[in-house]
Amino acid sequence: MKVRLTIAEYVIHMGSSGPYVFSRNLTDSSRGVLAAESVRHSRVVHSSETPNSVSSEELLEKEETGGILRLSSMVTSAAMAYASSALTSSMGTKQVQLSSSFRSKLPISFRSSCRHVAPTRRLHLRVSSSLQSMVSDMGRKAPKGLFPPEPENYSGPKLKVAIIGCGLAGMSTAVELLEQGHEVDIYESRSFIGGKVGSYVDRGGNHIEMGLHVFFGCYNNLFRLLTKVGADDNLLVKEHTHTFVNKGGDIGELDFRFLIGAPFHGLKAFATTNQLGLYDKIRNALALSTSPVVRALVDPEGAMEDIRDLDKVSFSDWFIGHGGNRSSIQRMWDPIAYALGFIDCDNISARCMLTIFAFFATKTEASLLRMLNGSPDLRLSGPISQYIKDKGGRIHTRWGCREVLYDHTEDGTPFVSGFVMSKATEKKIVKADAYVAALDIPGIKKLLPQQWRKYDLFDNIYKLVGVPVVTVQLRYNGWVTEMQDVEKSRQLTKAVGLDNLLYSADADFSCFADLALTSPLDYYKPGEGSLMQLVLTPGDPYMPLPNNVIAEKVDEQVKALFPSARGLEMTWSSVVKIGQSLYREAPGMDPYRPDQKTPVPNFFLAGSYTKQDYIDSMEGATLSGRQASARICEAGASLTEFNKMLPAMDPKVAEAALDFEYSTVK
């Protein structure tokens, strides 16, 4: 059993060799000095001797005789006030409960990040962490392109903006524009919002997701958005390890937990990993020591320039050319590449991988993972959409855009005159001062007028293609990832197993997780077991297969990774196929990504595929929305003048635009 309780710089770690205590002695008059104590011979409390609920107050005050050090003398009230508002705990399947009396002694900001757990609840609950801590500090040594400064208050004329697409990019754009005083309408063709991070509830009450969503500690733009809309408490911090599950249940780890931060925590993780042999580690060290990651430690802007220049080569070519080896790629880097971009190291640009590596090397928390405490529709897109509505924005679902109406000024400048929209048997033309297409690759290709391909910015989009991905959810009558105790894995009163994102080099799914553990509020069901969510990448071989065949094949691979689960039955399954998900970030593709500002003055783009320094991801989508809003605000005054000069739409054009047969909308 391991116990780790973190309050700012306070760490209690109980392991097989005994408890270690690292504290910061603080007095009312001083900021304190770092102290470290270790007790090697204290009796370790086994899980069978630990009650289901342990009071944090008792934990801090309990005597050493119980195997837990007395900390009350060190943790003074002044220390508590100094501690930042973060408390995380990990006790296997145990609960940590904050008593009311103990909570009352904490500063208000600290109390807000600590959840009071009802002692009668048997579910394995976690304490969510405020996004005020344990996230990458982008205020220093960080490229500005990855986290722009806060926008200045807009002082130009108020604009009416129409956005097509209610995914993260569209919602991010809307939030920024609304905060600058603009009027915003978002149109979404589906019945639910969220785009690639969307989810919905089926007739059986199951939450169906479009993919597996993991939040790295360097998702600062997304964290900023979630904090803004009040959804920051919906993220659960996981152990600072990246876990690989190999065939037969063999576990490999990149363990970033270390007393010293970046870059030393990363060096420690790679030096001690059991996922690679000694020879592979040496070859890894050769490659990474000659990478732009080293420059990022002292010159992040210069390192990003170097990383951008490496877009034209694959990660495999770069890695092997700098001393790395094929075995390291197969056992470690391919699963990570699949998780990031849905393609392997032979096909992914070195720019993508090295962008992430630079973050991991320079920001301690960049590699720390979070996951939602429940489904995206309730915990992610739901709060953002509510914020948009509270700010006066409007979201119109089931309204699809059939056509972009456009014309030219007398000097030949193109402009959008309206969006042709339809919903069931309704149809209308939406007019605005600025128009935004916040779509994915196949969506934007369908929407753009073919005549606009004469502009390089639009024509280049057609060189980008999406990657097919299949997301599978499997429910079991036991706990798949509990490999230590078969009896525990068969009981259904308490969730047990690996509570983190998992990688594998030995299955067709590169990354996966047990959502009943990682995101319990909506995925844990009393009397049921694991809900495995697995991402098949590349998805090409699975796209033509029937869903039941896919579920059976994935079930077989799950049980090959977890032999202890072979006696469990799959009780329910869901398969979601996306023909084109993230754009294929192959070598040489980055120059084709379009800017948010286009040759059409009143038409803008948003989406994770558009030009931004991060990879195609939730963070990239959010960043693109910030950039799209900035482009619109920069053009605010000129857009108003431009729109005043535009001719009124010919009624015959409007009539013709609305004269169509009902079919699939864009």
Short mmCIF file of C-alpha atoms in Angstrom, two decimals, residues 45-497:
data_model
loop_
_atom_site.label_atom_id
_atom_site.label_comp_id
_atom_site.label_asym_id
_atom_site.label_seq_id
_atom_site.Cartn_x
_atom_site.Cartn_y
_atom_site.Cartn_z
CA VAL A 45 0.34 -0.44 7.77
CA HIS A 46 -1.09 -3.00 5.34
CA SER A 47 -4.32 -2.33 3.51
CA SER A 48 -6.10 -4.99 5.54
CA GLU A 49 -5.29 -3.05 8.71
CA THR A 50 -6.44 0.29 7.34
CA PRO A 51 -10.08 1.34 7.71
CA ASN A 52 -12.08 2.23 4.62
CA SER A 53 -11.99 5.88 5.61
CA VAL A 54 -8.96 7.61 7.11
CA SER A 55 -9.37 11.08 8.56
CA SER A 56 -6.73 13.49 7.28
CA GLU A 57 -6.74 15.08 10.73
CA GLU A 58 -5.86 11.72 12.27
CA LEU A 59 -3.25 11.13 9.57
CA LEU A 60 -1.49 14.35 10.46
CA GLU A 61 -1.65 13.77 14.21
CA LYS A 62 -1.24 10.01 14.52
CA GLU A 63 1.78 8.76 16.41
CA GLU A 64 4.67 6.90 14.82
CA THR A 65 3.62 3.71 16.63
CA GLY A 66 0.89 3.20 14.06
CA GLY A 67 3.35 3.34 11.19
CA ILE A 68 2.51 6.96 10.38
CA LEU A 69 4.72 9.79 11.55
CA ARG A 70 3.49 12.48 13.89
CA LEU A 71 3.29 15.63 11.78
CA SER A 72 1.12 17.91 13.89
CA SER A 73 4.16 19.50 15.51
CA MET A 74 5.60 20.38 12.12
CA VAL A 75 2.44 21.38 10.32
CA THR A 76 1.54 24.60 12.07
CA SER A 77 -1.36 26.88 11.33
CA ALA A 78 1.08 29.23 9.65
CA ALA A 79 2.24 26.40 7.44
CA MET A 80 -1.32 25.65 6.44
CA ALA A 81 -1.90 29.26 5.51
CA TYR A 82 1.28 29.25 3.45
CA ALA A 83 0.41 26.00 1.66
CA SER A 84 -1.10 26.39 -1.79
CA SER A 85 -4.58 25.10 -2.38
CA ALA A 86 -3.76 21.59 -3.49
CA LEU A 87 -4.35 18.27 -1.82
CA THR A 88 -4.10 14.97 -3.61
CA SER A 89 -4.21 11.48 -2.21
CA SER A 90 -3.65 7.98 -3.46
CA MET A 91 -4.33 5.02 -1.18
CA GLY A 92 -5.07 2.16 -3.53
CA THR A 93 -8.80 1.57 -3.04
CA LYS A 94 -9.02 3.50 0.25
CA GLN A 95 -10.72 6.79 0.81
CA VAL A 96 -9.28 9.91 2.37
CA GLN A 97 -11.89 11.86 4.32
CA LEU A 98 -11.46 15.41 5.54
CA SER A 99 -13.32 15.83 8.80
CA SER A 100 -15.40 18.99 9.20
CA SER A 101 -13.27 20.18 12.11
CA PHE A 102 -10.08 19.76 10.11
CA ARG A 103 -11.53 21.52 7.07
CA SER A 104 -12.59 24.44 9.24
CA LYS A 105 -8.96 25.04 10.19
CA LEU A 106 -7.87 25.38 6.57
CA PRO A 107 -7.80 28.63 4.58
CA ILE A 108 -10.96 29.09 2.47
CA SER A 109 -9.00 28.78 -0.79
CA PHE A 110 -7.56 25.50 0.47
CA ARG A 111 -10.91 24.14 1.61
CA SER A 112 -12.44 24.69 -1.82
CA SER A 113 -10.05 22.22 -3.43
CA CYS A 114 -10.69 19.47 -0.85
CA ARG A 115 -13.72 17.28 -1.25
CA HIS A 116 -15.56 16.02 1.84
CA VAL A 117 -16.14 12.31 1.20
CA ALA A 118 -19.18 10.73 2.76
CA PRO A 119 -17.91 7.80 4.85
CA THR A 120 -20.80 5.57 3.80
CA ARG A 121 -19.99 5.68 0.10
CA ARG A 122 -18.03 2.65 -1.08
CA LEU A 123 -16.89 4.03 -4.40
CA HIS A 124 -13.17 4.75 -4.79
CA LEU A 125 -13.26 8.55 -4.88
CA ARG A 126 -10.46 10.98 -5.60
CA VAL A 127 -9.75 14.50 -4.51
CA SER A 128 -9.82 16.88 -7.45
CA SER A 129 -7.10 19.48 -7.66
CA SER A 130 -7.55 23.15 -8.35
CA LEU A 131 -5.95 24.32 -11.57
CA GLN A 132 -4.18 26.98 -9.52
CA SER A 133 -1.48 24.38 -8.86
CA MET A 134 0.19 21.42 -10.53
CA VAL A 135 -0.01 22.96 -14.00
CA SER A 136 2.84 24.22 -16.17
CA ASP A 137 4.00 27.74 -15.37
CA MET A 138 3.73 29.55 -18.69
CA GLY A 139 4.81 32.86 -17.22
CA ARG A 140 8.49 32.08 -17.62
CA LYS A 141 10.59 30.24 -20.19
CA ALA A 142 7.64 29.38 -22.41
CA PRO A 143 7.14 30.23 -26.09
CA LYS A 144 4.53 32.97 -26.39
CA GLY A 145 2.94 31.24 -29.36
CA LEU A 146 1.86 28.38 -27.11
CA PHE A 147 0.20 30.57 -24.50
CA PRO A 148 -0.60 34.09 -25.73
CA PRO A 149 -0.84 36.96 -23.25
CA GLU A 150 -4.29 38.02 -22.13
CA PRO A 151 -6.00 40.13 -24.82
CA GLU A 152 -6.41 43.85 -24.32
CA ASN A 153 -9.95 45.12 -23.80
CA TYR A 154 -11.63 45.57 -27.17
CA SER A 155 -12.69 49.17 -27.83
CA GLY A 156 -13.95 48.87 -31.40
CA PRO A 157 -17.50 48.51 -32.74
CA LYS A 158 -19.57 45.57 -31.56
CA LEU A 159 -19.75 42.77 -34.13
CA LYS A 160 -22.34 40.13 -34.84
CA VAL A 161 -20.47 36.83 -35.33
CA ALA A 162 -21.83 33.54 -36.71
CA ILE A 163 -19.82 30.39 -35.92
CA ILE A 164 -20.31 27.04 -37.66
CA GLY A 165 -19.29 24.18 -35.38
CA CYS A 166 -19.73 23.80 -31.62
CA GLY A 167 -16.61 21.83 -30.78
CA LEU A 168 -13.85 23.10 -28.52
CA ALA A 169 -12.53 25.46 -31.20
CA GLY A 170 -15.94 27.01 -31.83
CA MET A 171 -16.76 27.34 -28.15
CA SER A 172 -13.31 28.77 -27.35
CA THR A 173 -13.79 31.37 -30.08
CA ALA A 174 -17.25 32.22 -28.74
CA VAL A 175 -16.08 32.65 -25.14
CA GLU A 176 -13.31 35.03 -26.16
CA LEU A 177 -15.59 37.09 -28.42
CA LEU A 178 -18.36 37.33 -25.83
CA GLU A 179 -15.91 38.57 -23.23
CA GLN A 180 -14.95 41.33 -25.65
CA GLY A 181 -18.58 42.40 -25.97
CA HIS A 182 -19.52 40.88 -29.32
CA GLU A 183 -22.78 39.13 -30.24
CA VAL A 184 -22.28 35.42 -30.99
CA ASP A 185 -24.40 32.64 -32.47
CA ILE A 186 -23.04 29.08 -32.81
CA TYR A 187 -24.61 26.55 -35.16
CA GLU A 188 -24.09 22.80 -34.71
CA SER A 189 -25.49 20.23 -37.15
CA ARG A 190 -25.62 17.42 -34.59
CA SER A 191 -28.03 17.09 -31.69
CA PHE A 192 -25.18 17.38 -29.18
CA ILE A 193 -22.23 19.73 -28.88
CA GLY A 194 -18.53 19.17 -28.25
CA GLY A 195 -17.26 17.97 -31.62
CA LYS A 196 -14.51 15.40 -31.15
CA VAL A 197 -14.78 15.85 -27.37
CA GLY A 198 -18.54 15.46 -27.43
CA SER A 199 -20.56 12.68 -25.84
CA TYR A 200 -24.18 11.70 -25.56
CA VAL A 201 -26.38 9.34 -23.55
CA ASP A 202 -27.87 6.34 -25.37
CA ARG A 203 -31.25 4.77 -24.64
CA GLY A 204 -29.70 2.53 -22.01
CA GLY A 205 -28.31 5.47 -20.05
CA ASN A 206 -24.72 4.88 -21.19
CA HIS A 207 -22.48 7.85 -21.95
CA ILE A 208 -21.02 7.34 -25.44
CA GLU A 209 -17.77 9.21 -26.13
CA MET A 210 -16.10 10.15 -29.41
CA GLY A 211 -12.66 9.33 -28.00
CA LEU A 212 -10.50 9.05 -24.89
CA HIS A 213 -9.74 12.49 -23.47
CA VAL A 214 -6.63 13.06 -21.37
CA PHE A 215 -5.41 16.43 -20.14
CA PHE A 216 -1.65 16.98 -19.96
CA GLY A 217 -0.35 19.46 -17.40
CA CYS A 218 0.74 21.73 -20.26
CA TYR A 219 -2.82 22.24 -21.58
CA ASN A 220 -2.71 25.78 -20.24
CA ASN A 221 -5.09 27.33 -22.76
CA LEU A 222 -7.69 24.66 -22.05
CA PHE A 223 -7.15 24.97 -18.28
CA ARG A 224 -7.59 28.73 -18.61
CA LEU A 225 -10.91 28.13 -20.37
CA LEU A 226 -12.11 25.58 -17.81
CA THR A 227 -11.20 27.88 -14.93
CA LYS A 228 -13.02 30.74 -16.65
CA VAL A 229 -16.25 28.73 -16.95
CA GLY A 230 -15.99 27.18 -13.48
CA ALA A 231 -15.26 23.62 -14.63
CA ASP A 232 -11.72 23.33 -13.23
CA ASP A 233 -12.93 21.11 -10.39
CA ASN A 234 -14.11 18.54 -12.93
CA LEU A 235 -10.56 17.29 -13.53
CA LEU A 236 -8.96 14.54 -11.47
CA VAL A 237 -5.18 14.44 -11.09
CA LYS A 238 -3.58 11.05 -11.68
CA GLU A 239 -0.30 9.67 -10.36
CA HIS A 240 2.65 11.30 -12.11
CA THR A 241 3.50 8.13 -14.01
CA HIS A 242 3.00 6.95 -17.58
CA THR A 243 2.10 3.26 -17.45
CA PHE A 244 2.67 0.70 -20.21
CA VAL A 245 0.79 -2.60 -20.09
CA ASN A 246 2.60 -5.32 -22.00
CA LYS A 247 1.36 -8.74 -23.03
CA GLY A 248 0.90 -11.11 -20.12
CA GLY A 249 0.31 -8.33 -17.60
CA ASP A 250 3.89 -7.07 -17.48
CA ILE A 251 3.88 -3.42 -16.39
CA GLY A 252 6.39 -0.81 -17.52
CA GLU A 253 6.49 2.73 -16.20
CA LEU A 254 7.87 6.17 -16.79
CA ASP A 255 7.75 7.38 -13.20
CA PHE A 256 8.15 11.16 -13.03
CA ARG A 257 7.65 11.37 -9.26
CA PHE A 258 10.80 12.96 -7.89
CA LEU A 259 11.81 15.51 -5.27
CA ILE A 260 13.41 17.74 -7.90
CA GLY A 261 11.48 19.12 -10.85
CA ALA A 262 12.27 19.55 -14.53
CA PRO A 263 14.46 18.48 -16.15
CA PHE A 264 15.69 16.13 -13.42
CA HIS A 265 12.36 14.38 -12.90
CA GLY A 266 12.40 13.42 -16.58
CA LEU A 267 15.98 12.18 -16.44
CA LYS A 268 15.05 10.07 -13.44
CA ALA A 269 11.97 8.69 -15.23
CA PHE A 270 13.92 7.56 -18.30
CA ALA A 271 16.88 6.28 -16.30
CA THR A 272 14.71 4.06 -14.11
CA THR A 273 12.03 2.92 -16.55
CA ASN A 274 11.60 -0.83 -16.90
CA GLN A 275 9.89 -0.46 -20.27
CA LEU A 276 13.31 -0.27 -21.93
CA GLY A 277 16.52 -2.21 -21.44
CA LEU A 278 19.86 -0.61 -20.59
CA TYR A 279 21.05 -0.51 -24.20
CA ASP A 280 17.82 1.17 -25.31
CA LYS A 281 18.15 3.74 -22.53
CA ILE A 282 21.66 4.63 -23.68
CA ARG A 283 20.49 5.05 -27.27
CA ASN A 284 17.58 7.20 -26.07
CA ALA A 285 19.96 9.39 -24.10
CA LEU A 286 22.14 9.89 -27.19
CA ALA A 287 19.21 11.05 -29.30
CA LEU A 288 17.51 13.29 -26.77
CA SER A 289 20.75 14.92 -25.63
CA THR A 290 21.27 16.26 -29.17
CA SER A 291 17.68 17.45 -29.63
CA PRO A 292 16.22 20.98 -29.47
CA VAL A 293 14.81 19.90 -26.11
CA VAL A 294 18.18 20.77 -24.56
CA ARG A 295 18.04 24.28 -26.03
CA ALA A 296 14.51 24.66 -24.66
CA LEU A 297 15.95 24.63 -21.14
CA VAL A 298 17.56 28.03 -21.71
CA ASP A 299 16.00 29.40 -24.91
CA PRO A 300 12.41 28.20 -25.42
CA GLU A 301 11.66 30.52 -28.34
CA GLY A 302 14.80 29.44 -30.17
CA ALA A 303 14.03 25.80 -29.44
CA MET A 304 10.55 26.17 -30.94
CA GLU A 305 12.09 27.58 -34.12
CA ASP A 306 14.38 24.54 -34.31
CA ILE A 307 11.44 22.22 -33.67
CA ARG A 308 9.35 23.83 -36.41
CA ASP A 309 12.22 23.28 -38.84
CA LEU A 310 12.07 19.54 -38.10
CA ASP A 311 8.53 19.22 -39.43
CA LYS A 312 9.84 17.89 -42.73
CA VAL A 313 11.28 14.68 -41.24
CA SER A 314 9.57 11.83 -39.44
CA PHE A 315 10.28 11.23 -35.78
CA SER A 316 11.77 7.82 -36.59
CA ASP A 317 14.21 9.30 -39.11
CA TRP A 318 15.22 12.05 -36.70
CA PHE A 319 15.46 9.75 -33.67
CA ILE A 320 17.49 6.99 -35.34
CA GLY A 321 19.64 9.57 -37.14
CA HIS A 322 20.59 11.05 -33.76
CA GLY A 323 21.51 7.77 -32.07
CA GLY A 324 18.15 6.28 -31.12
CA ASN A 325 17.18 2.73 -32.02
CA ARG A 326 14.21 0.85 -33.46
CA SER A 327 13.53 -1.14 -30.28
CA SER A 328 12.93 2.04 -28.28
CA ILE A 329 10.50 3.24 -30.93
CA GLN A 330 8.55 -0.01 -30.90
CA ARG A 331 8.34 -0.43 -27.11
CA MET A 332 7.87 3.19 -26.00
CA TRP A 333 7.63 5.89 -28.63
CA ASP A 334 5.12 4.27 -31.00
CA PRO A 335 2.44 3.93 -28.28
CA ILE A 336 2.99 7.55 -27.29
CA ALA A 337 2.89 8.73 -30.92
CA TYR A 338 -0.33 6.81 -31.50
CA ALA A 339 -1.83 8.40 -28.38
CA LEU A 340 -0.81 11.91 -29.48
CA GLY A 341 -1.50 11.87 -33.21
CA PHE A 342 -3.02 8.44 -34.00
CA ILE A 343 -0.08 7.52 -36.27
CA ASP A 344 3.25 5.84 -35.54
CA CYS A 345 6.76 7.28 -35.38
CA ASP A 346 7.50 6.38 -38.99
CA ASN A 347 4.61 8.59 -40.10
CA ILE A 348 4.44 11.39 -37.55
CA SER A 349 6.44 14.57 -37.92
CA ALA A 350 9.40 15.05 -35.59
CA ARG A 351 7.92 18.47 -34.83
CA CYS A 352 4.92 16.93 -33.07
CA MET A 353 6.89 14.64 -30.79
CA LEU A 354 9.61 17.16 -29.97
CA THR A 355 7.04 19.84 -29.13
CA ILE A 356 5.77 17.55 -26.37
CA PHE A 357 9.29 16.55 -25.30
CA ALA A 358 10.26 20.20 -24.92
CA PHE A 359 7.33 20.70 -22.56
CA PHE A 360 8.18 17.58 -20.56
CA ALA A 361 11.81 18.65 -20.21
CA THR A 362 11.17 22.23 -19.14
CA LYS A 363 7.89 22.04 -17.21
CA THR A 364 7.64 19.66 -14.27
CA GLU A 365 3.86 19.37 -14.47
CA ALA A 366 3.63 19.01 -18.26
CA SER A 367 3.71 15.21 -18.03
CA LEU A 368 1.19 15.10 -15.17
CA LEU A 369 -2.11 13.72 -16.44
CA ARG A 370 -5.66 14.65 -15.57
CA MET A 371 -8.93 13.11 -16.66
CA LEU A 372 -12.51 14.30 -16.35
CA ASN A 373 -14.42 13.07 -13.31
CA GLY A 374 -17.26 12.06 -15.62
CA SER A 375 -18.57 12.41 -19.16
CA PRO A 376 -17.54 15.31 -21.45
CA ASP A 377 -21.11 16.44 -22.10
CA LEU A 378 -21.68 17.09 -18.39
CA ARG A 379 -18.18 18.01 -17.21
CA LEU A 380 -16.52 19.75 -20.19
CA SER A 381 -18.71 20.99 -23.04
CA GLY A 382 -21.70 21.43 -20.74
CA PRO A 383 -20.11 24.06 -18.46
CA ILE A 384 -18.58 25.88 -21.44
CA SER A 385 -21.91 26.06 -23.27
CA GLN A 386 -23.64 27.29 -20.11
CA TYR A 387 -21.04 30.04 -19.76
CA ILE A 388 -21.65 31.05 -23.37
CA LYS A 389 -25.40 31.28 -22.75
CA ASP A 390 -24.88 33.20 -19.50
CA LYS A 391 -22.81 35.73 -21.45
CA GLY A 392 -25.60 36.21 -23.98
CA GLY A 393 -24.37 33.81 -26.65
CA ARG A 394 -26.76 31.47 -28.46
CA ILE A 395 -26.19 27.84 -29.45
CA HIS A 396 -28.39 26.34 -32.17
CA THR A 397 -28.19 22.53 -32.44
CA ARG A 398 -29.39 20.48 -35.41
CA TRP A 399 -28.78 23.47 -37.69
CA GLY A 400 -26.42 22.51 -40.51
CA CYS A 401 -24.75 24.81 -42.99
CA ARG A 402 -25.55 23.87 -46.58
CA GLU A 403 -23.68 26.61 -48.39
CA VAL A 404 -21.51 29.68 -47.97
CA LEU A 405 -22.99 32.54 -49.98
CA TYR A 406 -20.37 34.94 -51.29
CA ASP A 407 -19.84 37.76 -53.75
CA HIS A 408 -17.14 40.25 -54.73
CA THR A 409 -16.73 43.97 -54.28
CA GLU A 410 -16.12 46.21 -57.28
CA ASP A 411 -12.36 45.77 -56.87
CA GLY A 412 -12.70 41.96 -56.83
CA THR A 413 -12.38 41.38 -53.07
CA PRO A 414 -14.42 38.33 -52.03
CA PHE A 415 -16.81 38.52 -49.09
CA VAL A 416 -19.31 36.23 -47.40
CA SER A 417 -22.90 37.42 -47.69
CA GLY A 418 -24.48 34.69 -45.56
CA PHE A 419 -24.67 31.07 -44.43
CA VAL A 420 -27.48 28.95 -45.86
CA MET A 421 -28.79 26.91 -42.91
CA SER A 422 -31.31 24.10 -42.54
CA LYS A 423 -32.91 22.15 -39.69
CA ALA A 424 -35.38 19.40 -40.57
CA THR A 425 -37.83 21.20 -42.89
CA GLU A 426 -36.76 24.69 -41.81
CA LYS A 427 -34.29 26.78 -43.79
CA LYS A 428 -32.90 30.26 -43.52
CA ILE A 429 -29.98 32.52 -44.39
CA VAL A 430 -27.85 33.67 -41.47
CA LYS A 431 -26.20 37.06 -41.89
CA ALA A 432 -23.43 38.49 -39.69
CA ASP A 433 -20.53 40.94 -39.61
CA ALA A 434 -17.99 38.12 -39.29
CA TYR A 435 -18.28 34.43 -40.14
CA VAL A 436 -16.24 31.64 -38.53
CA ALA A 437 -15.88 28.03 -39.70
CA ALA A 438 -14.81 26.01 -36.65
CA LEU A 439 -14.82 22.59 -38.27
CA ASP A 440 -12.63 19.53 -38.70
CA ILE A 441 -10.79 18.65 -41.91
CA PRO A 442 -13.66 16.87 -43.74
CA GLY A 443 -16.11 19.51 -42.54
CA ILE A 444 -14.15 22.50 -43.82
CA LYS A 445 -13.52 20.81 -47.18
CA LYS A 446 -17.27 20.33 -47.66
CA LEU A 447 -18.07 23.88 -46.63
CA LEU A 448 -15.58 25.90 -48.68
CA PRO A 449 -16.73 27.12 -52.11
CA GLN A 450 -14.64 25.40 -54.77
CA GLN A 451 -13.93 28.76 -56.42
CA TRP A 452 -11.95 29.78 -53.34
CA ARG A 453 -9.30 27.15 -54.08
CA LYS A 454 -7.57 29.75 -56.24
CA TYR A 455 -6.28 31.12 -52.95
CA ASP A 456 -3.32 29.12 -51.62
CA LEU A 457 -4.55 29.28 -48.03
CA PHE A 458 -7.77 27.45 -48.94
CA ASP A 459 -6.23 25.13 -51.52
CA ASN A 460 -3.61 23.94 -49.01
CA ILE A 461 -6.37 22.66 -46.74
CA TYR A 462 -7.14 19.98 -49.33
CA LYS A 463 -3.63 18.59 -48.86
CA LEU A 464 -4.49 17.77 -45.23
CA VAL A 465 -6.26 14.49 -44.47
CA GLY A 466 -7.71 13.08 -41.27
CA VAL A 467 -6.79 9.82 -39.55
CA PRO A 468 -9.47 7.12 -39.09
CA VAL A 469 -10.00 6.23 -35.43
CA VAL A 470 -12.22 3.70 -33.70
CA THR A 471 -13.14 4.17 -30.04
CA VAL A 472 -14.41 1.09 -28.22
CA GLN A 473 -16.11 0.92 -24.82
CA LEU A 474 -16.40 -2.47 -23.10
CA ARG A 475 -18.21 -3.08 -19.79
CA TYR A 476 -17.21 -6.12 -17.70
CA ASN A 477 -18.61 -7.97 -14.70
CA GLY A 478 -15.38 -7.41 -12.77
CA TRP A 479 -12.26 -5.27 -12.60
CA VAL A 480 -10.00 -5.83 -15.59
CA THR A 481 -6.89 -3.94 -14.45
CA GLU A 482 -6.77 -5.41 -10.91
CA MET A 483 -3.97 -7.94 -11.33
CA GLN A 484 -2.73 -8.37 -7.75
CA ASP A 485 -5.82 -9.90 -6.15
CA VAL A 486 -8.14 -12.09 -8.22
CA GLU A 487 -10.77 -12.11 -5.47
CA LYS A 488 -10.87 -8.31 -5.46
CA SER A 489 -11.20 -8.24 -9.23
CA ARG A 490 -14.40 -10.31 -9.01
CA GLN A 491 -16.23 -8.32 -6.32
CA LEU A 492 -18.57 -5.53 -7.44
CA THR A 493 -18.87 -3.43 -4.29
CA LYS A 494 -15.76 -1.32 -4.80
CA ALA A 495 -13.82 -0.11 -7.87
CA VAL A 496 -10.25 -1.42 -7.98
CA GLY A 497 -7.42 -1.43 -10.52
#
